[in-house]
Coordinates of C-alpha atoms in Angstrom, one line a residue:
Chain A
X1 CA -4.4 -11.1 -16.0
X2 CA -7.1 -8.4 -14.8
X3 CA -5.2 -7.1 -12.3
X4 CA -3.9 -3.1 -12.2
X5 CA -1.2 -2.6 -14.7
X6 CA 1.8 -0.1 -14.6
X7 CA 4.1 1.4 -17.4
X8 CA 6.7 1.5 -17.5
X9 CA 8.3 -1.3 -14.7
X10 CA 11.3 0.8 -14.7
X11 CA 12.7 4.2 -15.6
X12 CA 15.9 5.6 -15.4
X13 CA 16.0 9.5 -16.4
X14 CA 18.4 12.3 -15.0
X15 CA 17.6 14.7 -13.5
X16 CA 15.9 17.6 -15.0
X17 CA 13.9 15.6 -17.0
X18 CA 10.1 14.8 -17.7
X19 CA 8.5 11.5 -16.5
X20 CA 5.5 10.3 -16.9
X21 CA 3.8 7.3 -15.9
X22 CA 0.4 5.3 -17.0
X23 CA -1.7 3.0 -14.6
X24 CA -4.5 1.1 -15.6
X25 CA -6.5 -0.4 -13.3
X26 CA -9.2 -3.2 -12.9
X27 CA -12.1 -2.4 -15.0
X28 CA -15.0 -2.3 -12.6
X29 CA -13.3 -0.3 -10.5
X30 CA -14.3 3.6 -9.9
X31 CA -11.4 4.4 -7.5
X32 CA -7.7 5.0 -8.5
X33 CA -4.7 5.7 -6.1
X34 CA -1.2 6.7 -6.5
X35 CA 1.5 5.8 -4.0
X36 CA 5.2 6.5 -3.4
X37 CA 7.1 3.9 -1.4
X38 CA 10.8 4.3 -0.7
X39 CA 13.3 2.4 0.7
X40 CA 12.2 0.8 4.0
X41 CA 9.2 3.0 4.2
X42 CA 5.7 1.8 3.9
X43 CA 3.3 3.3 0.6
X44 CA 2.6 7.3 1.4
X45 CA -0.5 8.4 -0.3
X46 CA -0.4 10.8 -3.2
X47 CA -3.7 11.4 -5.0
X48 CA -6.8 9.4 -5.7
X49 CA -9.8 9.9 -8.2
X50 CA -13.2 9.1 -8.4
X51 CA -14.2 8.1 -11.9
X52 CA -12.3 11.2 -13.7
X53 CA -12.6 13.7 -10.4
X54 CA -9.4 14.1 -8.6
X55 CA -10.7 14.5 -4.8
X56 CA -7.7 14.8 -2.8
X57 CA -4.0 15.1 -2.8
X58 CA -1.2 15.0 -0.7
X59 CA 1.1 17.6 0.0
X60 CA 3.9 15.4 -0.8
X61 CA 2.6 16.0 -4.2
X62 CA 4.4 19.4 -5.4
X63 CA 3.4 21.6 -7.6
X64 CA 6.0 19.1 -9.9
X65 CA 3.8 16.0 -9.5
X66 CA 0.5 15.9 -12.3
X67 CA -1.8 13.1 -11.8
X68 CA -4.7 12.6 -14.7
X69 CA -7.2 10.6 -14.8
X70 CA -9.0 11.6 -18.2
X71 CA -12.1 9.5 -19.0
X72 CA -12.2 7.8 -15.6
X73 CA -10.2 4.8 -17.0
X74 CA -6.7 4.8 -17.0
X75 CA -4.9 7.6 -14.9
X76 CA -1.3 9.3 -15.8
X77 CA 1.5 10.6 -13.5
X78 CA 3.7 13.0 -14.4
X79 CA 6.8 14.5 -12.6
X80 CA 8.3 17.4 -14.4
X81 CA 12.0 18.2 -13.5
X82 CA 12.7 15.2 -12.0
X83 CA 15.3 15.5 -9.0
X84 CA 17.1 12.8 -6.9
X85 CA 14.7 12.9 -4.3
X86 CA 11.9 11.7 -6.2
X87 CA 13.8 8.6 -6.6
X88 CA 10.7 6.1 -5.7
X89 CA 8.6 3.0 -6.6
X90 CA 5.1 4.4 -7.8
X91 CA 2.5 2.5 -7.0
X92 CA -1.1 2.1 -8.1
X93 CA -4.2 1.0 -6.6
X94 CA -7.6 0.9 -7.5
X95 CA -11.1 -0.1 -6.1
X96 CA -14.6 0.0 -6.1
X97 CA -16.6 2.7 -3.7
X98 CA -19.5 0.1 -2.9
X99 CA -19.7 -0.2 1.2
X100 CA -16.2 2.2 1.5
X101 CA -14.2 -0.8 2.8
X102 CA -11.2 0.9 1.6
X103 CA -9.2 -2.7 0.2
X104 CA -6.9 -1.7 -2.5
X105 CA -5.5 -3.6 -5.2
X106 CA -2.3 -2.6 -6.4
X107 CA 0.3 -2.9 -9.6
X108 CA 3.6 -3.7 -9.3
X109 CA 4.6 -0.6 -9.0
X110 CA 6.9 1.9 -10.8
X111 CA 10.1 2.4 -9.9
X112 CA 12.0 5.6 -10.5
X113 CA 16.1 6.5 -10.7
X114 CA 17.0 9.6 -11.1
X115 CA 20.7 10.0 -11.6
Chain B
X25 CA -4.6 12.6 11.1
X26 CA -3.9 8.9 11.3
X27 CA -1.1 7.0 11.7
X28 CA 0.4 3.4 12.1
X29 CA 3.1 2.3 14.2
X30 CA 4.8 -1.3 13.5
X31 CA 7.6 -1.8 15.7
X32 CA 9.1 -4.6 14.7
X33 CA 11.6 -3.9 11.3
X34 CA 13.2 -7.1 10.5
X35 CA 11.9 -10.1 11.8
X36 CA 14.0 -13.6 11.5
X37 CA 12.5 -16.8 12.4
X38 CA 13.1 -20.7 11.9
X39 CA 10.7 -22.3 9.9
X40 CA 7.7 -23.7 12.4
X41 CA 8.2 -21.0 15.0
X42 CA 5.2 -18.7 15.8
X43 CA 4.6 -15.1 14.7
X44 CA 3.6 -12.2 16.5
X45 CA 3.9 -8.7 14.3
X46 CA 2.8 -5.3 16.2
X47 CA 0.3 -2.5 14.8
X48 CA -0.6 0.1 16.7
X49 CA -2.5 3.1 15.0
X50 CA -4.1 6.6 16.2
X51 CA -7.1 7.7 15.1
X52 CA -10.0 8.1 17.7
X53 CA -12.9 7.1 15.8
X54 CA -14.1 4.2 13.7
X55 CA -11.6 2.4 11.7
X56 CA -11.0 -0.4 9.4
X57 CA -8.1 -2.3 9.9
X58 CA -5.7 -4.0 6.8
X59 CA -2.8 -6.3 6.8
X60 CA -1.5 -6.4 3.5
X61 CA 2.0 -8.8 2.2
X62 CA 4.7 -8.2 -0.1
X63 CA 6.3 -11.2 -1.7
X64 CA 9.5 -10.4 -2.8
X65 CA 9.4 -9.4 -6.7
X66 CA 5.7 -9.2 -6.6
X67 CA 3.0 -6.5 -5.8
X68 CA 1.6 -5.6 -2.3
X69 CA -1.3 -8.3 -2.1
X70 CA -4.4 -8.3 1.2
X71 CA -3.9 -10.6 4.2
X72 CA -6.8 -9.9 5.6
X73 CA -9.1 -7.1 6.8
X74 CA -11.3 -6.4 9.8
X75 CA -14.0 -4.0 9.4
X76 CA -16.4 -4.6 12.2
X77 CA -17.7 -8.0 14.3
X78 CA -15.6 -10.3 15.8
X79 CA -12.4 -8.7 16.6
X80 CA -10.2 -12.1 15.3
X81 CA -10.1 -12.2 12.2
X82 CA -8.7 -15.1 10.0
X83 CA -6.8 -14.6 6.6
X84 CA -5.2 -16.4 3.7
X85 CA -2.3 -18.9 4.7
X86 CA -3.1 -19.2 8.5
X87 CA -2.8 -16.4 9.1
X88 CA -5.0 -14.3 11.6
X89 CA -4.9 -10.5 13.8
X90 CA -6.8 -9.6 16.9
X91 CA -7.9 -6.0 16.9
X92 CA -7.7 -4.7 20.5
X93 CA -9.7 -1.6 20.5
X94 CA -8.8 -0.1 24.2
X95 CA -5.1 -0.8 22.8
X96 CA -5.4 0.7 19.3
X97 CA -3.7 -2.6 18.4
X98 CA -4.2 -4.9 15.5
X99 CA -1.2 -7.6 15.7
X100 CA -1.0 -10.3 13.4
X101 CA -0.3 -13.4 14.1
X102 CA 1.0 -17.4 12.5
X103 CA 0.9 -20.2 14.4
X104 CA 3.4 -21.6 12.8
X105 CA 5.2 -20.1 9.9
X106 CA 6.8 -21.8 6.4
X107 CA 10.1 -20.2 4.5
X108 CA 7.8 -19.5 2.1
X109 CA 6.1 -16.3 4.6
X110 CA 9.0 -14.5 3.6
X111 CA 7.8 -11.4 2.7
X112 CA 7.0 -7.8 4.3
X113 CA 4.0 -6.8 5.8
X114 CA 2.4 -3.6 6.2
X115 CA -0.4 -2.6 8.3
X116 CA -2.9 -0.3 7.2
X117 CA -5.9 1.7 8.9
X118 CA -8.6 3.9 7.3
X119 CA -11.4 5.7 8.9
X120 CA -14.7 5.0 8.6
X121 CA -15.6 7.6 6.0
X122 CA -11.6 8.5 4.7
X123 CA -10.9 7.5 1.4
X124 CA -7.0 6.7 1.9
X125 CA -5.3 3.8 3.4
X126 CA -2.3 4.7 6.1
X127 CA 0.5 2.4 5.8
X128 CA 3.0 1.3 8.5
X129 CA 6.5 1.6 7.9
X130 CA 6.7 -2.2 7.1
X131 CA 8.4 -5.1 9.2
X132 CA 10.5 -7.4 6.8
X133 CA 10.2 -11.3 8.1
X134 CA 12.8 -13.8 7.0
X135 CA 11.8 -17.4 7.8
X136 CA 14.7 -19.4 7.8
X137 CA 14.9 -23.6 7.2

């Protein structure tokens, strides 16, 4: 399968702790996206990079929230001090920038408990 | 800043009945329009996608949306749907030179036999 890939599918941690999360998304592509989606919500936007540039971030993303995408390949999320509230699915996209049409192509996803 | 409105939250239908799902978005400019599923267990996949041209648009599985620009309304739409449509859909808008996809809230649809 060629598809984005997320790691770990599941993580349980309490709170206090470090989490990180890896993405790695479809080859070609020179866009990568983070999401949060909780419970009966639809995916809020996080972050996104072009190639290994960071362009924009939400400000859902504290100053707890580390996103890195190093050589422009696979990206990182990190959440230090983990509290209840970040209790999410994180999601991945990625794409390609030719013609901007903005379709995503997403992991599975993430998903966080933070007891 | 954008947003997307899908009013309907849980959806339950017998198997064969049509489908009508509400989007509504603000954003006064150009957009490009997204429905996107989510099977249960698997990963947020695209419907289909209007970007410009003829405002009905067709999609995988029968499905098709209208985009109704004097409404800021993009409603999808099944003729007649299987059990197998189970699933949640999201609408999604961009601008025409954003980088970020907007999501609705989501409505869940349960097709049953």
């Amino acid at each position: 399968d060629t598809g984005v890939s997320q790691d770990p599918r599941h993580k349980i941690t309490k709170r206090g702790q470090n989490v990180t999360f890896r993405c790695d998304p479809i080859s070609e592509h020179n866009r990568l996206y983070w999401y949060r989606q909780t419970l009966g919500q639809g995916p809020e936007f996080l972050t996104y990079f072009q190639n290994e540039a960071q362009l924009e971030k939400s400000r859902l993303l504290s100053d707890r929230f580390s996103a890195e995408r190093p050589k422009g390949s696979f990206s990182t999320l990190e959440i230090q001090r983990t509290e209840q509230g970040d209790s999410a699915m994180y999601l991945c996209a990625s794409t390609r920038t030719v013609a901007n049409t903005g379709e995503l192509f997403f992991g599975e996803g993430s998903r966080l408990t933070v007891l | 800043a954008q947003s997307v409105s899908q009013h309907n939250h849980h959806v339950i239908l017998s198997e064969a009945a049509s489908l009508e799902l509400g989007c509504n978005y603000s954003y006064g400019g150009t957009v490009n329009l997204f429905w996107y599923v989510q099977y249960p267990g698997q990963h947020l996949q695209l419907l289909l996608k209007y970007f410009s041209g003829d405002p009905l648009v067709k999609g995988i599985k029968g499905f098709e949306a209208e985009f109704i620009k004097s409404k800021f309304s993009f409603n999808l739409r099944k003729p007649s749907v299987q059990w197998s449509d189970t699933a949640e859909y999201f609408c999604a808008v961009n601008s025409g030179t954003a980088s970020k996809l907007t999501f609705g809230t989501g409505t869940r649809l349960q097709v049953t036999l």
